[in-house]
Coordinates of C-alpha atoms in Angstrom, one line a residue:
M1 CA -1.9 36.0 -8.6
N2 CA -0.8 39.4 -7.3
L3 CA -4.0 39.7 -5.2
A4 CA -3.4 36.2 -3.8
W5 CA 0.2 36.9 -2.9
K6 CA -0.5 40.3 -1.4
E7 CA -3.2 38.9 0.9
M8 CA -1.0 36.0 2.0
K9 CA 1.7 38.5 3.0
K10 CA -0.8 40.7 4.8
S11 CA -2.4 37.7 6.7
K12 CA 0.7 35.5 6.9
T13 CA -0.1 34.2 10.4
K14 CA -3.4 32.7 9.3
F15 CA -1.9 31.1 6.2
V16 CA 1.1 29.8 8.2
I17 CA -1.3 28.1 10.7
L18 CA -3.3 26.6 7.8
G19 CA -0.1 25.4 6.1
S20 CA 1.2 23.9 9.3
I21 CA -1.9 21.9 9.8
V22 CA -1.9 20.7 6.2
F23 CA 1.8 19.8 6.6
L24 CA 1.1 17.7 9.8
I25 CA -1.9 16.0 8.3
S26 CA -0.1 15.2 5.0
L27 CA 3.0 14.0 6.9
L28 CA 0.9 11.7 9.1
T29 CA -0.9 10.4 5.9
F30 CA 2.4 9.6 4.2
I31 CA 3.8 7.9 7.2
I32 CA 0.6 5.7 7.7
S33 CA 0.6 5.0 3.9
G34 CA 4.2 3.9 4.1
L35 CA 3.4 1.6 7.1
A36 CA 0.4 0.2 5.2
N37 CA 2.5 -0.5 2.1
G38 CA 5.3 -1.9 4.3
L39 CA 2.9 -4.2 6.1
S40 CA 1.4 -5.3 2.8
Q41 CA 4.9 -6.3 1.5
D42 CA 5.7 -8.0 4.8
N43 CA 2.4 -9.9 4.7
A44 CA 2.3 -11.0 1.1
A45 CA 5.4 -10.0 -0.9
L46 CA 5.7 -13.6 -2.1
I47 CA 2.3 -13.2 -3.9
K48 CA 2.6 -9.6 -4.9
N49 CA 5.9 -10.2 -6.7
L50 CA 4.3 -12.8 -9.0
P51 CA 3.9 -11.7 -12.7
D52 CA 0.5 -10.8 -14.1
G53 CA -1.7 -13.9 -14.3
E54 CA -4.3 -16.0 -12.6
I55 CA -4.0 -18.1 -9.4
Y56 CA -6.2 -21.2 -9.2
M57 CA -7.2 -23.3 -6.2
E58 CA -9.7 -26.1 -5.7
T59 CA -13.3 -24.8 -5.7
A60 CA -14.1 -27.1 -2.7
A61 CA -11.5 -25.2 -0.6
E62 CA -13.9 -22.3 -0.4
E63 CA -11.2 -19.7 -1.0
T64 CA -8.9 -21.1 1.7
H65 CA -5.6 -22.1 0.0
A66 CA -4.4 -24.2 2.9
L67 CA -7.4 -26.5 2.3
S68 CA -6.9 -26.7 -1.4
A69 CA -5.5 -29.9 -3.0
I70 CA -5.3 -29.9 -6.8
D71 CA -5.7 -33.3 -8.5
I72 CA -2.4 -34.4 -10.0
A73 CA -4.1 -35.2 -13.4
I74 CA -5.6 -31.7 -13.6
Q75 CA -2.3 -30.2 -12.6
Q76 CA -0.3 -32.0 -15.3
S77 CA -2.9 -31.1 -17.9
A78 CA -2.9 -27.4 -17.0
L79 CA 0.9 -27.2 -16.9
S80 CA 1.2 -28.9 -20.3
E81 CA -1.3 -26.6 -21.9
N82 CA -0.1 -23.3 -20.5
D83 CA 3.5 -22.0 -21.0
G84 CA 5.0 -20.5 -17.9
A85 CA 2.4 -22.1 -15.6
F86 CA 3.5 -23.8 -12.4
A87 CA 1.9 -25.4 -9.3
F88 CA 2.9 -24.2 -5.8
S89 CA 2.1 -24.6 -2.1
I90 CA 2.6 -22.4 0.9
Q91 CA 2.3 -23.7 4.5
M92 CA 3.3 -22.1 7.8
G93 CA 5.9 -24.0 9.9
F94 CA 9.2 -23.7 11.7
L95 CA 12.8 -24.6 11.5
L96 CA 15.1 -25.8 14.4
N97 CA 18.8 -24.9 14.4
E98 CA 21.5 -26.9 16.0
Q99 CA 20.8 -25.3 19.4
D100 CA 17.2 -26.4 19.1
E101 CA 16.1 -22.8 18.7
Q102 CA 12.9 -22.3 16.7
Q103 CA 12.5 -20.0 13.7
S104 CA 9.0 -19.5 12.3
V105 CA 8.9 -19.5 8.5
A106 CA 6.4 -20.0 5.6
F107 CA 7.5 -23.1 3.7
A108 CA 6.9 -22.7 -0.1
T109 CA 7.5 -25.1 -2.9
S110 CA 6.8 -25.2 -6.7
T111 CA 7.0 -27.4 -9.7
G112 CA 9.8 -25.3 -11.2
S113 CA 9.2 -21.7 -12.0
A114 CA 11.1 -18.5 -12.7
P115 CA 9.5 -16.5 -9.8
F116 CA 10.6 -19.1 -7.2
P117 CA 14.2 -20.2 -6.8
D118 CA 15.3 -23.7 -7.8
V119 CA 16.0 -25.7 -4.7
S120 CA 17.7 -29.2 -4.5
K121 CA 16.4 -31.9 -2.2
G122 CA 17.6 -31.4 1.3
E123 CA 18.3 -27.7 0.8
I124 CA 16.4 -24.5 1.6
V125 CA 16.6 -21.0 0.2
L126 CA 15.6 -18.3 2.8
D127 CA 14.4 -14.7 2.6
R128 CA 17.3 -12.3 3.1
S129 CA 15.8 -11.0 6.3
L130 CA 17.0 -14.2 8.0
E131 CA 20.5 -13.5 6.8
E132 CA 20.4 -10.1 8.5
D133 CA 19.3 -12.0 11.7
G134 CA 22.5 -14.0 11.6
I135 CA 21.7 -17.1 9.7
Q136 CA 24.5 -18.1 7.3
Q137 CA 24.8 -20.1 4.1
G138 CA 25.6 -23.7 4.9
E139 CA 23.9 -23.7 8.3
R140 CA 21.8 -26.7 9.0
F141 CA 18.2 -26.9 10.2
T142 CA 15.8 -29.6 11.1
N143 CA 12.0 -29.8 11.2
R144 CA 10.0 -32.1 13.5
Q145 CA 7.7 -33.0 10.6
S146 CA 10.6 -34.2 8.5
N147 CA 13.1 -36.9 9.0
G148 CA 16.0 -35.2 7.2
E149 CA 18.1 -32.0 7.6
F150 CA 18.0 -28.8 5.5
T151 CA 21.1 -27.0 4.5
V152 CA 20.8 -23.3 3.7
A153 CA 21.8 -23.0 0.0
G154 CA 21.3 -19.2 -0.3
F155 CA 19.0 -16.2 0.2
T156 CA 16.6 -14.3 -1.9
D157 CA 14.9 -10.9 -1.7
G158 CA 11.2 -10.1 -1.3
A159 CA 10.1 -13.5 0.0
K160 CA 7.7 -12.8 2.9
Y161 CA 4.4 -14.3 3.7
S162 CA 2.1 -13.7 6.6
H163 CA 4.8 -11.6 8.3
A164 CA 7.2 -14.5 8.2
A165 CA 10.3 -15.2 6.1
V166 CA 9.7 -17.7 3.3
A167 CA 11.8 -20.9 3.2
F168 CA 11.8 -22.5 -0.3
V169 CA 12.1 -26.2 -0.2
H170 CA 12.1 -29.0 -2.8
P171 CA 8.6 -30.5 -3.6
D172 CA 9.7 -33.9 -2.2
D173 CA 10.7 -32.3 1.1
F174 CA 7.4 -30.4 1.2
A175 CA 5.5 -33.7 0.6
D176 CA 7.5 -35.4 3.3
M177 CA 6.6 -32.7 5.8
Y178 CA 2.9 -32.3 5.0
R179 CA 2.2 -35.9 3.8
T180 CA 0.7 -34.9 0.4
E181 CA 1.9 -35.1 -3.2
E182 CA -0.8 -32.6 -4.3
Q183 CA 0.0 -28.9 -4.7
Q184 CA -2.4 -26.3 -3.3
M185 CA -2.5 -23.8 -6.2
L186 CA -1.7 -23.3 -9.9
F187 CA -0.4 -20.1 -11.4
A188 CA -0.9 -19.4 -15.1
P189 CA 0.4 -16.1 -16.6
D190 CA -2.2 -14.2 -18.6
L191 CA -4.5 -17.0 -19.6
A192 CA -6.6 -16.3 -22.7
E193 CA -9.7 -17.7 -20.9
P194 CA -9.4 -17.2 -17.1
G195 CA -11.4 -19.7 -15.1
A196 CA -11.4 -22.3 -17.8
I197 CA -9.8 -25.1 -15.7
P198 CA -12.5 -27.6 -14.5
G199 CA -12.9 -27.9 -10.8
L200 CA -10.7 -24.9 -10.0
Q201 CA -11.6 -21.4 -9.0
S202 CA -9.5 -18.6 -10.5
F203 CA -8.3 -15.4 -8.8
S204 CA -6.4 -12.4 -10.0
I205 CA -3.4 -11.4 -7.8
E206 CA -5.5 -8.8 -5.9
E207 CA -8.5 -11.1 -5.6
F208 CA -6.3 -13.8 -4.1
L209 CA -4.8 -11.4 -1.6
D210 CA -8.3 -10.5 -0.5
T211 CA -8.8 -14.2 0.5
L212 CA -6.1 -13.9 3.1
P213 CA -7.9 -12.8 6.3
S214 CA -4.9 -11.1 7.9
Y215 CA -4.1 -9.2 4.7
S216 CA -7.5 -7.8 3.9
A217 CA -8.4 -6.8 7.5
E218 CA -5.0 -5.1 8.0
Q219 CA -5.1 -3.2 4.8
L220 CA -8.7 -2.2 5.2
S221 CA -8.1 -0.6 8.6
L222 CA -5.0 1.3 7.5
S223 CA -6.6 2.5 4.2
M224 CA -9.6 3.8 6.1
I225 CA -7.2 5.9 8.3
V226 CA -5.4 7.2 5.3
W227 CA -8.6 8.3 3.5
F228 CA -10.0 9.7 6.7
L229 CA -7.0 12.0 7.0
V230 CA -7.4 13.0 3.3
V231 CA -11.0 13.9 3.8
I232 CA -10.1 15.9 7.0
S233 CA -7.6 18.0 4.9
G234 CA -10.4 18.8 2.4
M235 CA -12.8 19.8 5.1
L236 CA -10.0 21.9 6.6
F237 CA -9.5 23.9 3.4
A238 CA -13.3 24.3 3.0
I239 CA -13.8 25.6 6.5
F240 CA -10.7 27.9 6.5
F241 CA -11.5 29.6 3.2
Y242 CA -15.2 29.8 4.1
M243 CA -14.4 31.7 7.3
M244 CA -11.9 33.9 5.4
N245 CA -14.5 34.6 2.7
I246 CA -17.1 35.6 5.2
Q247 CA -14.7 38.1 6.8
K248 CA -13.9 39.5 3.4
L249 CA -17.3 40.0 1.8
G250 CA -16.9 43.7 2.1
L251 CA -13.6 43.6 0.3
Y252 CA -15.0 41.3 -2.4
G253 CA -17.9 43.6 -2.9
I254 CA -15.6 46.5 -3.5
L255 CA -13.5 44.5 -5.9
K256 CA -16.5 43.4 -7.8
A257 CA -17.8 47.0 -7.9
I258 CA -14.6 48.2 -9.5
G259 CA -14.8 45.5 -12.2
V260 CA -12.9 42.4 -10.7
K261 CA -14.7 39.3 -12.0
T262 CA -15.9 36.5 -9.8
G263 CA -13.6 34.1 -11.7
T264 CA -10.6 36.3 -10.7
L265 CA -11.5 35.9 -7.0
F266 CA -11.8 32.2 -7.4
R267 CA -8.4 32.1 -9.1
M268 CA -7.0 34.0 -6.1
I269 CA -8.4 31.4 -3.7
W270 CA -7.1 28.5 -5.9
A271 CA -3.6 30.2 -6.1
Q272 CA -3.5 30.5 -2.3
M273 CA -4.6 26.8 -1.9
L274 CA -2.0 25.7 -4.4
A275 CA 0.8 27.6 -2.7
I276 CA -0.1 26.4 0.8
T277 CA -0.5 22.8 -0.4
A278 CA 2.6 22.7 -2.5
V279 CA 4.9 23.9 0.3
A280 CA 3.2 21.6 2.9
L281 CA 3.5 18.6 0.6
F282 CA 7.1 19.3 -0.4
L283 CA 8.1 19.3 3.3
S284 CA 6.0 16.3 4.2
I285 CA 7.3 14.2 1.2
A286 CA 10.9 15.2 2.0
I287 CA 10.5 14.2 5.7
S288 CA 8.6 11.0 4.9
Q289 CA 11.3 9.9 2.4
L290 CA 14.0 10.7 5.0
F291 CA 12.0 8.7 7.6
A292 CA 12.0 5.7 5.1
T293 CA 15.8 6.0 5.0
L294 CA 16.3 6.3 8.8
A295 CA 13.6 3.9 9.9
P296 CA 14.9 0.7 11.7
G297 CA 15.4 -2.3 9.4
D298 CA 12.8 -4.4 11.1
M299 CA 10.1 -1.7 10.7
P300 CA 7.9 -2.6 7.7
F301 CA 7.9 0.9 6.0
Y302 CA 7.6 1.1 2.2
L303 CA 6.7 4.3 0.4
P304 CA 7.5 4.2 -3.3
I305 CA 7.6 7.4 -5.4
D306 CA 4.5 6.5 -7.4
A307 CA 2.4 6.0 -4.2
T308 CA 3.7 9.3 -2.9
L309 CA 2.8 11.2 -6.1
Q310 CA -0.7 9.6 -6.1
L311 CA -1.4 10.8 -2.6
A312 CA 0.0 14.2 -3.4
A313 CA -2.3 14.4 -6.4
V314 CA -5.3 13.5 -4.2
F315 CA -4.3 16.2 -1.7
F316 CA -4.3 18.8 -4.5
A317 CA -7.6 17.6 -5.8
I318 CA -9.4 17.6 -2.5
G319 CA -7.8 20.9 -1.5
F320 CA -9.1 22.4 -4.8
A321 CA -12.6 21.0 -4.1
G322 CA -12.6 22.4 -0.6
A323 CA -11.4 25.8 -1.6
T324 CA -14.0 25.9 -4.5
L325 CA -16.9 25.0 -2.3
S326 CA -15.9 27.7 0.2
G327 CA -16.1 30.3 -2.6
F328 CA -19.7 29.8 -3.7
Q329 CA -21.0 32.6 -1.5
I330 CA -18.7 35.0 -3.5
R331 CA -20.4 34.2 -6.7
K332 CA -23.9 34.7 -5.2
A333 CA -23.2 37.9 -3.4
Q334 CA -24.0 41.2 -5.1
P335 CA -21.5 44.1 -4.7
L336 CA -23.8 46.4 -2.7
Q337 CA -25.1 43.6 -0.5
A338 CA -21.5 42.3 0.2
I339 CA -20.4 45.8 1.2
Q340 CA -23.3 46.2 3.5
Q341 CA -22.8 42.8 5.1
G342 CA -19.1 43.5 5.6
E343 CA -19.8 46.9 7.2
G344 CA -22.5 45.3 9.4

């Protein structure tokens, strides 16, 4: 450790440059990860907030929930046989206020469930983001597909779907708007035999999210950017320490000649990598969490601590791998050869 610290003090400019680059890459990675998680919540929080279980839709719908229509007899049988199960539907639409201004929403209804709020006929419960936009409890809305009015009964948190606020309505109101009594999907918590309902295809929560084209395409693009940046950081460590090691072969030869073991030299490289990465990640995590606090309310940014720690662990692991790969020439070099190469 003393060797690592002495070298860092002697060549502080080089290590400060490396640390600055790692800091910038890790900060960019945390910011993009926060945006990816935020967009994920904004796109499908309604589904992601469901408890563990299976989602079922009609097999003939070919993994498109908007085309699914579960037979009422199958629905009633599944609900009676599985405690906590419920049927639900989601459909994009819009509301009109008294000034005839349009508000895009995702209408959702269910056959009575803990995850979804209870709604009386003629009422709606909206995502809280609409309250922040100025909509108030008791305000009235209409819909061109329905003959009646909707009164805002309250607001709920974490109800977003397809980047739109969710409007929970009574099943009768949903049936009136979309002219169907059949629900699109079933949810059964932790079934003992997933996929056992005839005529229905089962999905885990993650599998169902992958059937949403906008969600899967969006998350794939952002995830590729995040992992691309992580790989760049690993390559950066490998290249930096490789160049440093090439320049110091003479020094390593002298150290090995006086009895310093190759493992000690590797530990010196690892200590330097850990010190640089720890400082860079501490600063980038602090700034990214500050950014989460100061970001505008309409910016979908969500960076939980567990996701932050997972990314930090990945940075340490790939930094360790890069630094280790760069040190292989130290193990192969003989003291005399290393001294001659350094002098040459």
